[in-house]
Amino acid sequence: MSQTFYRQHLCDCTGAMAQVGSSLRSRFRGCLLGALAGDCLGCPYESGTLLPKGVTLMENVVEFFQSFDSKRGASKLTFTDDTAMARSVAESLIHCKGKYNARDMARRFSEEYAREPGRGYGANVIDILPALGDPNTEDIYAPAKTQFDGSGSYGNGGAMRIAPVGLCSSENLERVIEIARESSKLTHANKLGYNGAVLQACAVHSALHSDPVTFDTTSFLDGLLRVMDRVEGTDDLYAGKLREMKKMLASDPSTEDVAKKLGNEIAAHRSVPAAVYSVLRCLRPVQGIPTDNRLERTLIYAISLDGDTDTIASMAGAIAGALYGREEVPEAWLEALEATADALRQADQLFDIMQGEGGRGDQK
Ligand code: R7I
Ligand code: MG
Ligand code: MG
């Protein structure tokens, strides 16, 4: 697909496919580190938090981030299924030189789950993960189609792991859409599930090629709207939420109202929009979040929406990290989070593959 198509359908929004500020390599790193950080930092809040009397969730999260101890030594903050599966997506894309291979990716999901089943996987997806690694499974998409009496899962497990797909094509948005949809269908056959992954992958892709200095929120949303209008057809579920976001960004509702309107649950259509909104709202300061670091602000805001905190923060972190780059990742996080070296390695390997594919080049 041509650069013209790309500009018309997504990125005319952002003015240019500029790499102002951070280099493209740094954006790749920021994306995977942001996703990892959102998962690790959101996880402690996932099952609800007992707040001291008179303390709001946002105040509690701000304090958690401020008291962050970079000398945690052996007791690193651990990642959950979100990162476990995202790492498998990245590893498969790296192994297959940037191409999507359904069998390879499915087998990696299955093996990763067998290795560490206690990472907090969704209650239903675990029923089909073993079959995804079984060479006797004839149709690798078949197990997912059996979920929920044949309607397929609309959990956010397809979207939570999709960030590497948003990185995997320099200008070809159609390819991003197709790989996001197909790779999600390995576990999430419900259109709400895989369309959530399409939206998240496109948000990452668009952020990656946007200039954070001249970033235009309306154009960014319009680009995503064009994709979702086309992908959803008459459904208008994700597209409707994107339209709603424009109004919300003007009226600036409370985090409680944002969670009510956009959702904060485990369903893809009740969490992906909240992640996108968190990034857009945190382009500018937020009352009650005293930091100039926009990635950190985004994660605090996303976690303050409550509910499925690891996943909403991870998806928001991936988009924000792709926009701001690795420079926005606090050094303390690199010390304190599990598996940061793996995220950096995978980001660099994906970047090198995309460069070899005829990417536009790292400008630093
Ligand atoms: O989507 P999935 O991988 O779960 C991801 C979530 C993230 O928050 C992770 O951090 C982790 O905590 O789990 O796993 P699934 O089992 O496919 O879906 C998750 C849950 O969504 C299911 O267990 C159901 O509760 C719900 N769900 C549905 N409920 C009713 N009808 C998903 N699809 C349906 C449905 O069609
Ligand atoms: Mg999780
Ligand atoms: Mg979660």
mmCIF file of C-alpha atoms and ligand atoms in Angstrom:
data_model
loop_
_atom_site.group_PDB
_atom_site.id
_atom_site.type_symbol
_atom_site.label_atom_id
_atom_site.label_comp_id
_atom_site.label_asym_id
_atom_site.label_seq_id
_atom_site.Cartn_x
_atom_site.Cartn_y
_atom_site.Cartn_z
ATOM 1 C CA MET A 1 0.000 0.000 0.000
ATOM 2 C CA SER A 2 1.353 3.364 -0.906
ATOM 3 C CA GLN A 3 2.444 6.200 1.274
ATOM 4 C CA THR A 4 -0.419 8.215 -0.203
ATOM 5 C CA PHE A 5 -2.913 5.651 1.060
ATOM 6 C CA TYR A 6 -1.299 5.794 4.467
ATOM 7 C CA ARG A 7 -1.535 9.572 4.614
ATOM 8 C CA GLN A 8 -5.153 9.592 3.500
ATOM 9 C CA HIS A 9 -6.337 6.910 5.854
ATOM 10 C CA LEU A 10 -4.479 7.501 9.016
ATOM 11 C CA CYS A 11 -1.568 9.779 9.173
ATOM 12 C CA ASP A 12 -2.672 12.880 7.378
ATOM 13 C CA CYS A 13 -3.931 13.496 10.862
ATOM 14 C CA THR A 14 -0.563 13.947 12.373
ATOM 15 C CA GLY A 15 0.717 16.403 9.861
ATOM 16 C CA ALA A 16 3.579 14.309 8.679
ATOM 17 C CA MET A 17 5.210 11.002 9.250
ATOM 18 C CA ALA A 18 7.797 12.939 11.138
ATOM 19 C CA GLN A 19 10.339 11.539 13.497
ATOM 20 C CA VAL A 20 10.795 14.787 15.373
ATOM 21 C CA GLY A 21 12.137 14.467 18.885
ATOM 22 C CA SER A 22 12.865 10.833 19.479
ATOM 23 C CA SER A 23 14.416 8.653 16.823
ATOM 24 C CA LEU A 24 12.316 5.877 15.358
ATOM 25 C CA ARG A 25 14.400 3.297 17.227
ATOM 26 C CA SER A 26 13.640 5.129 20.448
ATOM 27 C CA ARG A 27 9.902 5.025 19.636
ATOM 28 C CA PHE A 28 10.058 1.246 19.208
ATOM 29 C CA ARG A 29 11.771 0.971 22.584
ATOM 30 C CA GLY A 30 9.341 3.399 24.198
ATOM 31 C CA CYS A 31 6.398 1.389 22.909
ATOM 32 C CA LEU A 32 7.456 -1.973 24.307
ATOM 33 C CA LEU A 33 8.783 -0.471 27.560
ATOM 34 C CA GLY A 34 5.595 1.578 27.964
ATOM 35 C CA ALA A 35 3.455 -1.531 27.488
ATOM 36 C CA LEU A 36 5.556 -3.485 29.976
ATOM 37 C CA ALA A 37 5.486 -0.648 32.532
ATOM 38 C CA GLY A 38 1.714 -0.245 32.286
ATOM 39 C CA ASP A 39 1.257 -3.954 32.926
ATOM 40 C CA CYS A 40 3.711 -4.152 35.863
ATOM 41 C CA LEU A 41 2.576 -0.892 37.498
ATOM 42 C CA GLY A 42 -1.128 -1.449 36.854
ATOM 43 C CA CYS A 43 -1.113 -5.038 38.111
ATOM 44 C CA PRO A 44 -1.111 -4.190 41.858
ATOM 45 C CA TYR A 45 -4.378 -2.294 41.322
ATOM 46 C CA GLU A 46 -6.112 -4.874 39.134
ATOM 47 C CA SER A 47 -8.201 -6.582 41.747
ATOM 48 C CA GLY A 48 -9.310 -3.382 43.444
ATOM 49 C CA THR A 49 -7.510 -1.384 46.098
ATOM 50 C CA LEU A 50 -8.433 -0.809 49.690
ATOM 51 C CA LEU A 51 -7.934 2.932 49.929
ATOM 52 C CA PRO A 52 -7.233 4.673 53.234
ATOM 53 C CA LYS A 53 -10.167 6.842 54.305
ATOM 54 C CA GLY A 54 -10.307 10.152 52.449
ATOM 55 C CA VAL A 55 -7.763 9.132 49.798
ATOM 56 C CA THR A 56 -8.831 8.932 46.156
ATOM 57 C CA LEU A 57 -7.573 6.225 43.822
ATOM 58 C CA MET A 58 -5.664 8.833 41.818
ATOM 59 C CA GLU A 59 -3.955 10.171 44.961
ATOM 60 C CA ASN A 60 -3.015 6.633 45.906
ATOM 61 C CA VAL A 61 -1.591 5.887 42.452
ATOM 62 C CA VAL A 62 0.362 9.164 42.423
ATOM 63 C CA GLU A 63 1.890 8.238 45.782
ATOM 64 C CA PHE A 64 2.757 4.761 44.474
ATOM 65 C CA PHE A 65 4.596 6.292 41.527
ATOM 66 C CA GLN A 66 6.311 8.953 43.682
ATOM 67 C CA SER A 67 7.551 6.486 46.249
ATOM 68 C CA PHE A 68 8.883 4.262 43.538
ATOM 69 C CA ASP A 69 11.978 2.526 44.806
ATOM 70 C CA SER A 70 14.542 1.860 42.136
ATOM 71 C CA LYS A 71 16.537 -0.288 44.544
ATOM 72 C CA ARG A 72 14.036 -3.092 44.696
ATOM 73 C CA GLY A 73 16.801 -5.573 43.956
ATOM 74 C CA ALA A 74 15.444 -9.063 43.503
ATOM 75 C CA SER A 75 11.817 -8.163 44.139
ATOM 76 C CA LYS A 76 11.059 -6.600 40.773
ATOM 77 C CA LEU A 77 7.531 -5.649 39.822
ATOM 78 C CA THR A 78 6.342 -8.566 37.737
ATOM 79 C CA PHE A 79 4.436 -8.637 34.466
ATOM 80 C CA THR A 80 1.217 -10.527 33.810
ATOM 81 C CA ASP A 81 -0.404 -12.348 30.866
ATOM 82 C CA ASP A 82 -0.558 -9.074 28.905
ATOM 83 C CA THR A 83 3.220 -8.976 28.576
ATOM 84 C CA ALA A 84 3.618 -12.757 28.449
ATOM 85 C CA MET A 85 1.470 -12.831 25.295
ATOM 86 C CA ALA A 86 2.890 -9.600 23.809
ATOM 87 C CA ARG A 87 6.373 -11.069 24.124
ATOM 88 C CA SER A 88 5.203 -14.117 22.174
ATOM 89 C CA VAL A 89 3.744 -11.877 19.453
ATOM 90 C CA ALA A 90 7.033 -9.965 19.220
ATOM 91 C CA GLU A 91 9.153 -13.127 19.260
ATOM 92 C CA SER A 92 7.085 -14.688 16.475
ATOM 93 C CA LEU A 93 7.326 -11.573 14.311
ATOM 94 C CA ILE A 94 11.082 -11.452 14.893
ATOM 95 C CA HIS A 95 11.534 -15.151 14.125
ATOM 96 C CA CYS A 96 9.434 -14.825 10.951
ATOM 97 C CA LYS A 97 11.278 -11.659 9.817
ATOM 98 C CA GLY A 98 8.321 -9.358 10.312
ATOM 99 C CA LYS A 99 5.800 -11.695 8.681
ATOM 100 C CA TYR A 100 2.773 -13.210 10.377
ATOM 101 C CA ASN A 101 2.825 -16.986 10.747
ATOM 102 C CA ALA A 102 -0.301 -18.208 12.549
ATOM 103 C CA ARG A 103 1.105 -21.601 13.570
ATOM 104 C CA ASP A 104 4.314 -20.138 14.907
ATOM 105 C CA MET A 105 2.547 -17.480 16.969
ATOM 106 C CA ALA A 106 -0.088 -19.898 18.271
ATOM 107 C CA ARG A 107 2.584 -22.383 19.349
ATOM 108 C CA ARG A 108 4.437 -19.641 21.217
ATOM 109 C CA PHE A 109 1.255 -18.643 23.098
ATOM 110 C CA SER A 110 0.748 -22.240 24.092
ATOM 111 C CA GLU A 111 4.342 -22.868 25.150
ATOM 112 C CA GLU A 112 4.514 -19.617 27.111
ATOM 113 C CA TYR A 113 1.329 -20.542 28.980
ATOM 114 C CA ALA A 114 2.642 -24.056 29.711
ATOM 115 C CA ARG A 115 5.891 -22.571 31.036
ATOM 116 C CA GLU A 116 4.235 -19.996 33.337
ATOM 117 C CA PRO A 117 0.502 -20.598 33.721
ATOM 118 C CA GLY A 118 0.276 -18.362 36.795
ATOM 119 C CA ARG A 119 0.595 -15.017 35.023
ATOM 120 C CA GLY A 120 -3.091 -14.153 35.487
ATOM 121 C CA TYR A 121 -4.570 -15.302 32.174
ATOM 122 C CA GLY A 122 -8.252 -14.786 31.339
ATOM 123 C CA ALA A 123 -10.546 -17.452 32.732
ATOM 124 C CA ASN A 124 -11.703 -18.776 29.339
ATOM 125 C CA VAL A 125 -8.691 -18.388 27.084
ATOM 126 C CA ILE A 126 -6.783 -20.937 29.132
ATOM 127 C CA ASP A 127 -9.146 -23.635 27.869
ATOM 128 C CA ILE A 128 -7.860 -23.280 24.322
ATOM 129 C CA LEU A 129 -4.163 -22.396 24.808
ATOM 130 C CA PRO A 130 -3.028 -26.056 25.006
ATOM 131 C CA ALA A 131 -4.667 -26.841 21.632
ATOM 132 C CA LEU A 132 -2.793 -23.952 20.002
ATOM 133 C CA GLY A 133 0.478 -25.812 20.541
ATOM 134 C CA ASP A 134 -0.795 -29.203 19.424
ATOM 135 C CA PRO A 135 0.435 -30.162 15.932
ATOM 136 C CA ASN A 136 -2.736 -32.267 15.575
ATOM 137 C CA THR A 137 -4.910 -29.153 15.673
ATOM 138 C CA GLU A 138 -5.851 -29.021 12.000
ATOM 139 C CA ASP A 139 -7.381 -25.561 11.834
ATOM 140 C CA ILE A 140 -5.424 -23.347 14.200
ATOM 141 C CA TYR A 141 -8.292 -20.811 14.332
ATOM 142 C CA ALA A 142 -10.859 -23.475 15.264
ATOM 143 C CA PRO A 143 -10.328 -23.649 19.059
ATOM 144 C CA ALA A 144 -11.091 -19.917 19.505
ATOM 145 C CA LYS A 145 -14.359 -20.344 17.592
ATOM 146 C CA THR A 146 -15.633 -22.783 20.233
ATOM 147 C CA GLN A 147 -15.489 -20.176 23.042
ATOM 148 C CA PHE A 148 -18.735 -18.864 24.554
ATOM 149 C CA ASP A 149 -20.977 -21.346 22.734
ATOM 150 C CA GLY A 150 -19.482 -20.453 19.394
ATOM 151 C CA SER A 151 -19.676 -16.650 19.550
ATOM 152 C CA GLY A 152 -15.989 -16.325 20.491
ATOM 153 C CA SER A 153 -14.427 -14.261 23.263
ATOM 154 C CA TYR A 154 -14.700 -10.484 23.342
ATOM 155 C CA GLY A 155 -12.125 -10.242 26.152
ATOM 156 C CA ASN A 156 -9.326 -7.720 25.690
ATOM 157 C CA GLY A 157 -6.669 -10.433 25.353
ATOM 158 C CA GLY A 158 -6.241 -9.801 21.617
ATOM 159 C CA ALA A 159 -5.760 -6.058 22.104
ATOM 160 C CA MET A 160 -3.566 -6.270 25.215
ATOM 161 C CA ARG A 161 -0.802 -8.114 23.317
ATOM 162 C CA ILE A 162 -0.967 -6.362 19.941
ATOM 163 C CA ALA A 163 1.551 -3.492 20.311
ATOM 164 C CA PRO A 164 4.366 -5.281 18.391
ATOM 165 C CA VAL A 165 2.025 -5.562 15.391
ATOM 166 C CA GLY A 166 1.619 -1.766 15.397
ATOM 167 C CA LEU A 167 5.392 -1.544 14.981
ATOM 168 C CA CYS A 168 5.687 -4.134 12.296
ATOM 169 C CA SER A 169 5.069 -2.162 9.166
ATOM 170 C CA SER A 170 6.602 1.178 8.378
ATOM 171 C CA GLU A 171 3.856 2.602 6.176
ATOM 172 C CA ASN A 172 1.510 -0.203 5.271
ATOM 173 C CA LEU A 173 -1.547 0.279 7.438
ATOM 174 C CA GLU A 174 -3.525 -2.449 5.682
ATOM 175 C CA ARG A 175 -0.922 -4.952 6.792
ATOM 176 C CA VAL A 176 -1.146 -3.746 10.397
ATOM 177 C CA ILE A 177 -4.934 -4.126 10.290
ATOM 178 C CA GLU A 178 -4.776 -7.594 8.789
ATOM 179 C CA ILE A 179 -2.126 -8.983 11.148
ATOM 180 C CA ALA A 180 -3.896 -7.466 14.157
ATOM 181 C CA ARG A 181 -7.188 -9.058 13.131
ATOM 182 C CA GLU A 182 -5.816 -12.476 12.173
ATOM 183 C CA SER A 183 -3.434 -12.868 15.115
ATOM 184 C CA SER A 184 -6.215 -11.916 17.549
ATOM 185 C CA LYS A 185 -8.514 -14.501 16.020
ATOM 186 C CA LEU A 186 -6.155 -17.200 17.297
ATOM 187 C CA THR A 187 -7.811 -16.679 20.692
ATOM 188 C CA HIS A 188 -10.618 -14.120 20.172
ATOM 189 C CA ALA A 189 -13.090 -15.029 17.430
ATOM 190 C CA ASN A 190 -15.702 -12.449 18.456
ATOM 191 C CA LYS A 191 -15.557 -9.334 16.256
ATOM 192 C CA LEU A 192 -15.595 -7.107 19.336
ATOM 193 C CA GLY A 193 -12.450 -8.885 20.500
ATOM 194 C CA TYR A 194 -10.463 -8.686 17.270
ATOM 195 C CA ASN A 195 -11.701 -5.226 16.261
ATOM 196 C CA GLY A 196 -10.429 -3.935 19.607
ATOM 197 C CA ALA A 197 -7.016 -5.272 18.654
ATOM 198 C CA VAL A 198 -7.252 -3.525 15.268
ATOM 199 C CA LEU A 199 -7.974 -0.208 16.989
ATOM 200 C CA GLN A 200 -5.135 -0.640 19.484
ATOM 201 C CA ALA A 201 -2.616 -1.649 16.776
ATOM 202 C CA CYS A 202 -3.598 1.323 14.597
ATOM 203 C CA ALA A 203 -3.330 3.687 17.567
ATOM 204 C CA VAL A 204 0.211 2.437 18.232
ATOM 205 C CA HIS A 205 1.100 2.701 14.548
ATOM 206 C CA SER A 206 -0.279 6.212 14.232
ATOM 207 C CA ALA A 207 1.440 7.381 17.438
ATOM 208 C CA LEU A 208 4.726 5.921 16.191
ATOM 209 C CA HIS A 209 4.569 8.102 13.099
ATOM 210 C CA SER A 210 3.266 11.256 14.780
ATOM 211 C CA ASP A 211 5.185 14.266 15.972
ATOM 212 C CA PRO A 212 4.465 14.791 19.689
ATOM 213 C CA VAL A 213 5.207 18.512 19.371
ATOM 214 C CA THR A 214 2.650 19.268 16.658
ATOM 215 C CA PHE A 215 0.328 16.403 17.589
ATOM 216 C CA ASP A 216 -3.269 17.108 16.606
ATOM 217 C CA THR A 217 -5.773 15.156 18.677
ATOM 218 C CA THR A 218 -8.721 15.674 16.347
ATOM 219 C CA SER A 219 -6.762 14.497 13.337
ATOM 220 C CA PHE A 220 -5.436 11.489 15.243
ATOM 221 C CA LEU A 221 -8.993 10.492 16.172
ATOM 222 C CA ASP A 222 -10.243 11.146 12.642
ATOM 223 C CA GLY A 223 -7.564 8.815 11.292
ATOM 224 C CA LEU A 224 -8.649 6.050 13.675
ATOM 225 C CA LEU A 225 -12.302 6.769 12.866
ATOM 226 C CA ARG A 226 -11.703 6.249 9.160
ATOM 227 C CA VAL A 227 -10.219 2.847 9.937
ATOM 228 C CA MET A 228 -12.909 1.744 12.386
ATOM 229 C CA ASP A 229 -15.801 3.019 10.232
ATOM 230 C CA ARG A 230 -14.478 0.823 7.433
ATOM 231 C CA VAL A 231 -13.583 -2.174 9.615
ATOM 232 C CA GLU A 232 -16.799 -2.192 11.674
ATOM 233 C CA GLY A 233 -19.238 -1.464 8.879
ATOM 234 C CA THR A 234 -22.619 -0.652 10.391
ATOM 235 C CA ASP A 235 -21.692 -1.654 13.955
ATOM 236 C CA ASP A 236 -20.346 1.753 15.031
ATOM 237 C CA LEU A 237 -19.264 0.513 18.436
ATOM 238 C CA TYR A 238 -15.594 1.502 18.466
ATOM 239 C CA ALA A 239 -16.228 4.330 16.005
ATOM 240 C CA GLY A 240 -18.995 5.623 18.269
ATOM 241 C CA LYS A 241 -16.599 5.668 21.228
ATOM 242 C CA LEU A 242 -14.016 7.558 19.178
ATOM 243 C CA ARG A 243 -16.648 10.174 18.312
ATOM 244 C CA GLU A 244 -17.650 10.398 21.973
ATOM 245 C CA MET A 245 -14.002 10.959 22.912
ATOM 246 C CA LYS A 246 -13.860 14.178 20.934
ATOM 247 C CA LYS A 247 -16.620 15.630 23.107
ATOM 248 C CA MET A 248 -15.104 14.251 26.283
ATOM 249 C CA LEU A 249 -11.728 15.812 25.566
ATOM 250 C CA ALA A 250 -13.489 19.175 25.392
ATOM 251 C CA SER A 251 -15.632 18.724 28.532
ATOM 252 C CA ASP A 252 -12.934 16.877 30.561
ATOM 253 C CA PRO A 253 -15.083 14.593 32.747
ATOM 254 C CA SER A 254 -13.844 13.014 35.988
ATOM 255 C CA THR A 255 -12.047 9.673 35.840
ATOM 256 C CA GLU A 256 -15.188 8.055 37.270
ATOM 257 C CA ASP A 257 -17.265 9.456 34.413
ATOM 258 C CA VAL A 258 -14.656 8.439 31.849
ATOM 259 C CA ALA A 259 -14.816 4.872 33.194
ATOM 260 C CA LYS A 260 -18.615 4.940 33.004
ATOM 261 C CA LYS A 261 -18.691 6.281 29.438
ATOM 262 C CA LEU A 262 -15.809 4.362 27.881
ATOM 263 C CA GLY A 263 -15.567 1.423 30.285
ATOM 264 C CA ASN A 264 -12.772 -0.031 32.422
ATOM 265 C CA GLU A 265 -13.599 -3.694 32.167
ATOM 266 C CA ILE A 266 -12.077 -6.870 30.775
ATOM 267 C CA ALA A 267 -14.135 -6.672 27.546
ATOM 268 C CA ALA A 268 -12.194 -5.228 24.603
ATOM 269 C CA HIS A 269 -14.879 -2.655 23.720
ATOM 270 C CA ARG A 270 -14.938 -1.552 27.380
ATOM 271 C CA SER A 271 -11.155 -1.059 27.708
ATOM 272 C CA VAL A 272 -9.381 -0.225 24.425
ATOM 273 C CA PRO A 273 -11.217 3.136 24.069
ATOM 274 C CA ALA A 274 -10.274 4.006 27.674
ATOM 275 C CA ALA A 275 -6.609 3.383 26.853
ATOM 276 C CA VAL A 276 -6.710 5.607 23.761
ATOM 277 C CA TYR A 277 -8.504 8.314 25.734
ATOM 278 C CA SER A 278 -5.909 8.189 28.539
ATOM 279 C CA VAL A 279 -3.132 8.963 26.075
ATOM 280 C CA LEU A 280 -5.004 11.852 24.474
ATOM 281 C CA ARG A 281 -6.139 13.373 27.767
ATOM 282 C CA CYS A 282 -2.596 13.229 29.156
ATOM 283 C CA LEU A 283 -1.047 15.209 26.331
ATOM 284 C CA ARG A 284 -1.767 18.156 28.639
ATOM 285 C CA PRO A 285 -1.510 18.411 32.436
ATOM 286 C CA VAL A 286 -4.092 16.683 34.602
ATOM 287 C CA GLN A 287 -5.140 18.166 37.911
ATOM 288 C CA GLY A 288 -3.957 15.866 40.689
ATOM 289 C CA ILE A 289 -1.118 14.288 38.689
ATOM 290 C CA PRO A 290 1.961 16.396 39.498
ATOM 291 C CA THR A 291 4.426 15.259 36.843
ATOM 292 C CA ASP A 292 5.682 16.730 33.573
ATOM 293 C CA ASN A 293 6.548 13.269 32.282
ATOM 294 C CA ARG A 294 3.734 12.510 29.846
ATOM 295 C CA LEU A 295 4.243 8.741 29.801
ATOM 296 C CA GLU A 296 4.134 8.620 33.583
ATOM 297 C CA ARG A 297 1.071 10.901 33.591
ATOM 298 C CA THR A 298 -0.638 8.598 31.110
ATOM 299 C CA LEU A 299 -0.046 5.482 33.195
ATOM 300 C CA ILE A 300 -1.192 7.163 36.430
ATOM 301 C CA TYR A 301 -4.334 8.376 34.665
ATOM 302 C CA ALA A 302 -5.061 4.980 33.083
ATOM 303 C CA ILE A 303 -4.674 3.174 36.412
ATOM 304 C CA SER A 304 -6.890 5.792 38.082
ATOM 305 C CA LEU A 305 -9.733 4.672 35.805
ATOM 306 C CA ASP A 306 -9.826 1.569 38.026
ATOM 307 C CA GLY A 307 -11.071 -1.823 36.820
ATOM 308 C CA ASP A 308 -8.790 -3.740 34.433
ATOM 309 C CA THR A 309 -5.839 -1.551 35.391
ATOM 310 C CA ASP A 310 -2.931 -3.654 34.138
ATOM 311 C CA THR A 311 -4.427 -3.985 30.691
ATOM 312 C CA ILE A 312 -5.704 -0.430 30.214
ATOM 313 C CA ALA A 313 -2.379 0.971 31.470
ATOM 314 C CA SER A 314 -0.401 -1.443 29.290
ATOM 315 C CA MET A 315 -2.320 -0.490 26.135
ATOM 316 C CA ALA A 316 -2.072 3.232 26.979
ATOM 317 C CA GLY A 317 1.637 2.805 27.748
ATOM 318 C CA ALA A 318 2.261 1.200 24.364
ATOM 319 C CA ILE A 319 0.613 4.093 22.499
ATOM 320 C CA ALA A 320 2.238 6.805 24.639
ATOM 321 C CA GLY A 321 5.631 5.098 24.501
ATOM 322 C CA ALA A 322 5.438 4.958 20.691
ATOM 323 C CA LEU A 323 4.688 8.676 20.653
ATOM 324 C CA TYR A 324 7.259 9.942 23.167
ATOM 325 C CA GLY A 325 10.039 7.395 22.829
ATOM 326 C CA ARG A 326 12.344 5.711 25.287
ATOM 327 C CA GLU A 327 13.586 9.080 26.643
ATOM 328 C CA GLU A 328 10.296 9.431 28.524
ATOM 329 C CA VAL A 329 10.809 6.133 30.383
ATOM 330 C CA PRO A 330 12.158 6.918 33.888
ATOM 331 C CA GLU A 331 15.451 5.194 34.685
ATOM 332 C CA ALA A 332 13.954 3.905 37.933
ATOM 333 C CA TRP A 333 11.492 1.807 35.933
ATOM 334 C CA LEU A 334 14.312 0.055 34.094
ATOM 335 C CA GLU A 335 15.724 -0.990 37.454
ATOM 336 C CA ALA A 336 12.494 -1.991 39.083
ATOM 337 C CA LEU A 337 10.490 -3.778 36.402
ATOM 338 C CA GLU A 338 10.873 -7.371 35.324
ATOM 339 C CA ALA A 339 12.176 -8.151 31.831
ATOM 340 C CA THR A 340 13.083 -4.649 30.626
ATOM 341 C CA ALA A 341 16.173 -6.030 28.842
ATOM 342 C CA ASP A 342 13.938 -8.379 26.834
ATOM 343 C CA ALA A 343 11.644 -5.504 25.847
ATOM 344 C CA LEU A 344 14.631 -3.465 24.645
ATOM 345 C CA ARG A 345 16.061 -6.410 22.703
ATOM 346 C CA GLN A 346 12.738 -7.157 21.020
ATOM 347 C CA ALA A 347 12.224 -3.477 20.164
ATOM 348 C CA ASP A 348 15.657 -3.294 18.568
ATOM 349 C CA GLN A 349 15.204 -6.530 16.634
ATOM 350 C CA LEU A 350 11.805 -5.435 15.321
ATOM 351 C CA PHE A 351 13.268 -2.071 14.387
ATOM 352 C CA ASP A 352 16.167 -3.691 12.516
ATOM 353 C CA ILE A 353 13.748 -5.961 10.616
ATOM 354 C CA MET A 354 11.580 -2.986 9.635
ATOM 355 C CA GLN A 355 14.636 -1.062 8.514
ATOM 356 C CA GLY A 356 15.721 -3.963 6.338
ATOM 357 C CA GLU A 357 12.231 -4.056 4.872
ATOM 358 C CA GLY A 358 12.736 -0.588 3.439
ATOM 359 C CA GLY A 359 11.679 1.500 6.384
ATOM 360 C CA ARG A 360 12.351 5.179 6.287
ATOM 361 C CA GLY A 361 15.424 5.022 8.431
ATOM 362 C CA ASP A 362 16.467 6.083 11.821
ATOM 363 C CA GLN A 363 17.227 9.742 11.709
ATOM 364 C CA LYS A 364 19.650 9.697 14.588
HETATM 365 O O1 R7I B 1 -9.418 -11.845 26.803
HETATM 366 P P1 R7I B 1 -8.569 -12.653 27.692
HETATM 367 O O2 R7I B 1 -7.256 -13.064 27.203
HETATM 368 O O3 R7I B 1 -8.417 -11.891 29.085
HETATM 369 C C1 R7I B 1 -7.562 -10.813 29.212
HETATM 370 C C2 R7I B 1 -7.733 -10.213 30.548
HETATM 371 C C3 R7I B 1 -6.814 -9.062 30.795
HETATM 372 O O4 R7I B 1 -7.423 -8.153 31.682
HETATM 373 C C4 R7I B 1 -5.633 -9.714 31.465
HETATM 374 O O5 R7I B 1 -4.910 -8.806 32.263
HETATM 375 C C5 R7I B 1 -6.249 -10.851 32.276
HETATM 376 O O6 R7I B 1 -6.636 -10.457 33.561
HETATM 377 O O7 R7I B 1 -7.421 -11.206 31.548
HETATM 378 O O8 R7I B 1 -9.319 -13.940 28.208
HETATM 379 P P2 R7I B 1 -10.786 -14.513 27.946
HETATM 380 O O9 R7I B 1 -10.907 -15.631 28.898
HETATM 381 O O10 R7I B 1 -10.982 -14.790 26.504
HETATM 382 O O11 R7I B 1 -11.765 -13.312 28.332
HETATM 383 C C6 R7I B 1 -11.684 -12.746 29.614
HETATM 384 C C7 R7I B 1 -13.066 -12.703 30.237
HETATM 385 O O12 R7I B 1 -13.911 -11.836 29.485
HETATM 386 C C8 R7I B 1 -13.797 -14.021 30.255
HETATM 387 O O13 R7I B 1 -13.319 -14.875 31.261
HETATM 388 C C9 R7I B 1 -15.225 -13.537 30.473
HETATM 389 O O14 R7I B 1 -15.422 -13.190 31.820
HETATM 390 C C10 R7I B 1 -15.252 -12.265 29.634
HETATM 391 N N1 R7I B 1 -15.814 -12.548 28.286
HETATM 392 C C11 R7I B 1 -17.096 -12.803 28.021
HETATM 393 N N2 R7I B 1 -18.155 -12.882 28.844
HETATM 394 C C12 R7I B 1 -19.363 -13.185 28.291
HETATM 395 N N3 R7I B 1 -19.507 -13.388 26.952
HETATM 396 C C13 R7I B 1 -15.149 -12.598 27.124
HETATM 397 N N4 R7I B 1 -15.969 -12.890 26.106
HETATM 398 C C14 R7I B 1 -17.202 -13.029 26.632
HETATM 399 C C15 R7I B 1 -18.484 -13.332 26.061
HETATM 400 O O15 R7I B 1 -18.670 -13.540 24.867
HETATM 401 MG MG MG B 2 -3.002 -9.209 32.995
HETATM 402 MG MG MG B 3 -5.977 -7.106 32.856
#
